[in-house]
């Protein structure tokens, strides 16, 4: 057995104990996340997944996929999944939870030149622990995006070590799949491409045919471009521009979204590792030639972060979860710093303890339970079903509502009623920031037992910001129940017969 092979295998009692402890912590974290997925109502974006996945036929599905601003791959997979597993809350969230687990296992199950078993275990654990409970929507594409991004980072490292067409096709294929999952993944892929060209030059140019793997993604984006332009209009885009004040917050988010202390803790740990210096030469895990490609993967992630922040500063297009494709490369940087420590196994253990501890911190778990899903309408729909409502005026008070297709809004408003087999008529109400949605909702609420669902965010350019939801003040026959608070939430209203 070669020295590198020996270094890649766990040996002795201590690694076995470490594996058991890490395994128990990972199982506990998986149980916690699954339980939260089973008991928390769906957020608005997850409800939109339900609406698209539950379309009655593929023609309707394609229309919904085109009308939405998001990439189509996840929606297609979820429609197939829901045909088999159903559309309950836990069924919608289970694929995302499994994808996050797969993201953590991929480094552990893949031989990566330059990384020992202990280093791969640390990388996998930090990836699995990085996923923030209460931050991401597991009934959305982000778990799949994380898993694809981990595989893409590993394929990129292999391509840098051996620039050939086979490795190039694998990397390009994974990058294209990530782009078809979330369009902003194109920026980290472009950063990796630039690093590849700069580092491997003539070898990189010889692998150009692999770029054909991007053809399906580019073709769909060209077809989808009119809708993307509509969503990027100045009066529709809802994400704030990246500023000098918010840029460090985005950077901290990429390190650990589970806690605000993630960046200083990880930074302090890295500084301590580097101050301790490298361990003696006989025990090094890799040669400098093996180290270089892995650091290039980290460098590509740093470049991708800079490009995404710059793009977000120019156009209102960036939110924290869009940075997921960068996380595997940045976390790999922490692992490589740990490898340079005088006692790398101790440094690996500290990293794993930091990420698993932050993810398992009881305060985060209880905060997720208390928070629920204020910006959603599953609870509002359940309330109206309990009161026997037969017609619903559906008000999604959002910047993008006015460019949504009426059929999409009607399908979204009826999603939970249809899932429950509850017959209801839904009338979408489209508002502008200068319009009072209160009288508009009342005018649309017809029938013998009418109801209103109003999802609002008073921090955005919405009607509720200027005209707070207050249906009973206009008509005292109405009773309303609020989910959330006065700033962000939803309102379920019904009229006494």
Short mmCIF file of N, CA and C in Angstrom, two decimals, residues 149-207:
data_model
loop_
_atom_site.label_atom_id
_atom_site.label_comp_id
_atom_site.label_asym_id
_atom_site.label_seq_id
_atom_site.Cartn_x
_atom_site.Cartn_y
_atom_site.Cartn_z
N UNK A 149 -23.53 21.26 -6.65
CA UNK A 149 -22.37 22.13 -6.53
C UNK A 149 -21.20 21.42 -5.89
N UNK A 150 -21.47 20.53 -4.95
CA UNK A 150 -20.40 19.73 -4.35
C UNK A 150 -19.78 18.82 -5.41
N UNK A 151 -20.63 18.11 -6.15
CA UNK A 151 -20.13 17.24 -7.21
C UNK A 151 -19.37 18.04 -8.26
N UNK A 152 -19.87 19.23 -8.57
CA UNK A 152 -19.20 20.09 -9.56
C UNK A 152 -17.83 20.53 -9.07
N UNK A 153 -17.69 20.86 -7.79
CA UNK A 153 -16.39 21.26 -7.24
C UNK A 153 -15.39 20.11 -7.31
N UNK A 154 -15.85 18.90 -7.02
CA UNK A 154 -14.97 17.73 -7.08
C UNK A 154 -14.57 17.45 -8.53
N UNK A 155 -15.53 17.55 -9.44
CA UNK A 155 -15.22 17.34 -10.86
C UNK A 155 -14.26 18.41 -11.37
N UNK A 156 -14.40 19.63 -10.88
CA UNK A 156 -13.49 20.70 -11.28
C UNK A 156 -12.08 20.42 -10.79
N UNK A 157 -11.96 19.94 -9.56
CA UNK A 157 -10.63 19.58 -9.04
C UNK A 157 -10.00 18.47 -9.88
N UNK A 158 -10.80 17.47 -10.26
CA UNK A 158 -10.28 16.39 -11.10
C UNK A 158 -9.86 16.90 -12.47
N UNK A 159 -10.62 17.85 -13.01
CA UNK A 159 -10.27 18.43 -14.31
C UNK A 159 -8.96 19.20 -14.24
N UNK A 160 -8.72 19.90 -13.14
CA UNK A 160 -7.47 20.63 -12.99
C UNK A 160 -6.28 19.69 -12.87
N UNK A 161 -6.50 18.54 -12.21
CA UNK A 161 -5.42 17.56 -12.07
C UNK A 161 -5.14 16.88 -13.41
N UNK A 162 -6.21 16.52 -14.13
CA UNK A 162 -6.05 15.82 -15.41
C UNK A 162 -6.98 16.46 -16.44
N UNK A 163 -6.51 17.48 -17.14
CA UNK A 163 -7.35 18.17 -18.12
C UNK A 163 -7.57 17.32 -19.37
N UNK A 164 -8.65 16.60 -19.39
CA UNK A 164 -9.01 15.76 -20.53
C UNK A 164 -10.47 15.93 -20.86
N UNK A 165 -10.87 15.41 -22.01
CA UNK A 165 -12.25 15.61 -22.45
C UNK A 165 -13.26 14.91 -21.54
N UNK A 166 -12.89 13.75 -21.04
CA UNK A 166 -13.83 13.05 -20.15
C UNK A 166 -14.11 13.86 -18.90
N UNK A 167 -13.06 14.34 -18.25
CA UNK A 167 -13.25 15.17 -17.05
C UNK A 167 -13.94 16.48 -17.39
N UNK A 168 -13.63 17.04 -18.58
CA UNK A 168 -14.26 18.30 -18.98
C UNK A 168 -15.76 18.12 -19.21
N UNK A 169 -16.14 17.01 -19.84
CA UNK A 169 -17.57 16.75 -20.06
C UNK A 169 -18.29 16.57 -18.72
N UNK A 170 -17.64 15.89 -17.78
CA UNK A 170 -18.28 15.68 -16.48
C UNK A 170 -18.50 17.01 -15.77
N UNK A 171 -17.45 17.85 -15.73
CA UNK A 171 -17.59 19.15 -15.07
C UNK A 171 -18.63 20.02 -15.77
N UNK A 172 -18.58 20.09 -17.08
CA UNK A 172 -19.54 20.92 -17.82
C UNK A 172 -20.97 20.40 -17.65
N UNK A 173 -21.13 19.09 -17.62
CA UNK A 173 -22.47 18.53 -17.44
C UNK A 173 -23.06 18.87 -16.08
N UNK A 174 -22.23 18.77 -15.03
CA UNK A 174 -22.71 19.11 -13.70
C UNK A 174 -22.99 20.60 -13.58
N UNK A 175 -22.12 21.43 -14.18
CA UNK A 175 -22.36 22.87 -14.14
C UNK A 175 -23.64 23.23 -14.88
N UNK A 176 -23.90 22.59 -16.02
CA UNK A 176 -25.13 22.86 -16.76
C UNK A 176 -26.35 22.44 -15.96
N UNK A 177 -26.26 21.29 -15.27
CA UNK A 177 -27.38 20.85 -14.43
C UNK A 177 -27.63 21.84 -13.30
N UNK A 178 -26.55 22.37 -12.70
CA UNK A 178 -26.71 23.37 -11.64
C UNK A 178 -27.38 24.64 -12.19
N UNK A 179 -27.01 25.05 -13.39
CA UNK A 179 -27.63 26.24 -13.99
C UNK A 179 -29.11 26.00 -14.27
N UNK A 180 -29.46 24.81 -14.72
CA UNK A 180 -30.87 24.48 -14.96
C UNK A 180 -31.64 24.31 -13.65
N UNK A 181 -30.92 24.26 -12.54
CA UNK A 181 -31.55 24.22 -11.23
C UNK A 181 -31.72 25.63 -10.66
N UNK A 182 -30.73 26.48 -10.84
CA UNK A 182 -30.79 27.87 -10.39
C UNK A 182 -29.88 28.68 -11.32
N UNK A 183 -30.47 29.64 -12.03
CA UNK A 183 -29.73 30.36 -13.07
C UNK A 183 -28.46 31.02 -12.55
N UNK A 184 -28.47 31.53 -11.33
CA UNK A 184 -27.29 32.25 -10.84
C UNK A 184 -26.08 31.33 -10.67
N UNK A 185 -26.27 30.01 -10.76
CA UNK A 185 -25.13 29.09 -10.72
C UNK A 185 -24.22 29.28 -11.93
N UNK A 186 -24.68 30.03 -12.93
CA UNK A 186 -23.83 30.31 -14.08
C UNK A 186 -22.62 31.15 -13.69
N UNK A 187 -22.76 32.01 -12.69
CA UNK A 187 -21.64 32.89 -12.32
C UNK A 187 -20.51 32.08 -11.65
N UNK A 188 -20.78 31.23 -10.66
CA UNK A 188 -19.70 30.38 -10.13
C UNK A 188 -19.09 29.47 -11.19
N UNK A 189 -19.92 28.96 -12.13
CA UNK A 189 -19.39 28.12 -13.20
C UNK A 189 -18.45 28.92 -14.09
N UNK A 190 -18.83 30.16 -14.39
CA UNK A 190 -17.96 31.02 -15.20
C UNK A 190 -16.64 31.29 -14.48
N UNK A 191 -16.71 31.49 -13.16
CA UNK A 191 -15.47 31.72 -12.39
C UNK A 191 -14.57 30.50 -12.48
N UNK A 192 -15.14 29.30 -12.36
CA UNK A 192 -14.34 28.09 -12.50
C UNK A 192 -13.74 27.98 -13.90
N UNK A 193 -14.54 28.34 -14.91
CA UNK A 193 -14.03 28.30 -16.28
C UNK A 193 -12.85 29.24 -16.48
N UNK A 194 -12.93 30.42 -15.93
CA UNK A 194 -11.83 31.39 -16.05
C UNK A 194 -10.57 30.86 -15.36
N UNK A 195 -10.73 30.28 -14.19
CA UNK A 195 -9.58 29.72 -13.48
C UNK A 195 -8.98 28.57 -14.27
N UNK A 196 -9.83 27.74 -14.85
CA UNK A 196 -9.36 26.61 -15.66
C UNK A 196 -8.54 27.09 -16.85
N UNK A 197 -9.04 28.09 -17.55
CA UNK A 197 -8.31 28.63 -18.70
C UNK A 197 -6.99 29.25 -18.27
N UNK A 198 -7.00 29.98 -17.18
CA UNK A 198 -5.77 30.64 -16.73
C UNK A 198 -4.74 29.63 -16.25
N UNK A 199 -5.18 28.55 -15.61
CA UNK A 199 -4.25 27.60 -15.00
C UNK A 199 -3.77 26.53 -15.98
N UNK A 200 -4.60 26.15 -16.95
CA UNK A 200 -4.25 25.02 -17.82
C UNK A 200 -4.12 25.41 -19.30
N UNK A 201 -4.49 26.56 -19.68
CA UNK A 201 -4.27 27.19 -20.99
C UNK A 201 -4.47 26.23 -22.17
N UNK A 202 -3.36 25.79 -22.81
CA UNK A 202 -3.49 24.98 -24.02
C UNK A 202 -4.27 23.70 -23.76
N UNK A 203 -4.05 23.08 -22.61
CA UNK A 203 -4.80 21.86 -22.29
C UNK A 203 -6.29 22.16 -22.19
N UNK A 204 -6.62 23.31 -21.62
CA UNK A 204 -8.03 23.69 -21.51
C UNK A 204 -8.65 23.91 -22.87
N UNK A 205 -7.92 24.57 -23.77
CA UNK A 205 -8.47 24.84 -25.10
C UNK A 205 -8.75 23.55 -25.86
N UNK A 206 -7.97 22.51 -25.63
CA UNK A 206 -8.19 21.25 -26.33
C UNK A 206 -9.47 20.54 -25.88
N UNK A 207 -10.01 20.94 -24.74
CA UNK A 207 -11.24 20.29 -24.23
C UNK A 207 -12.49 21.09 -24.58
#
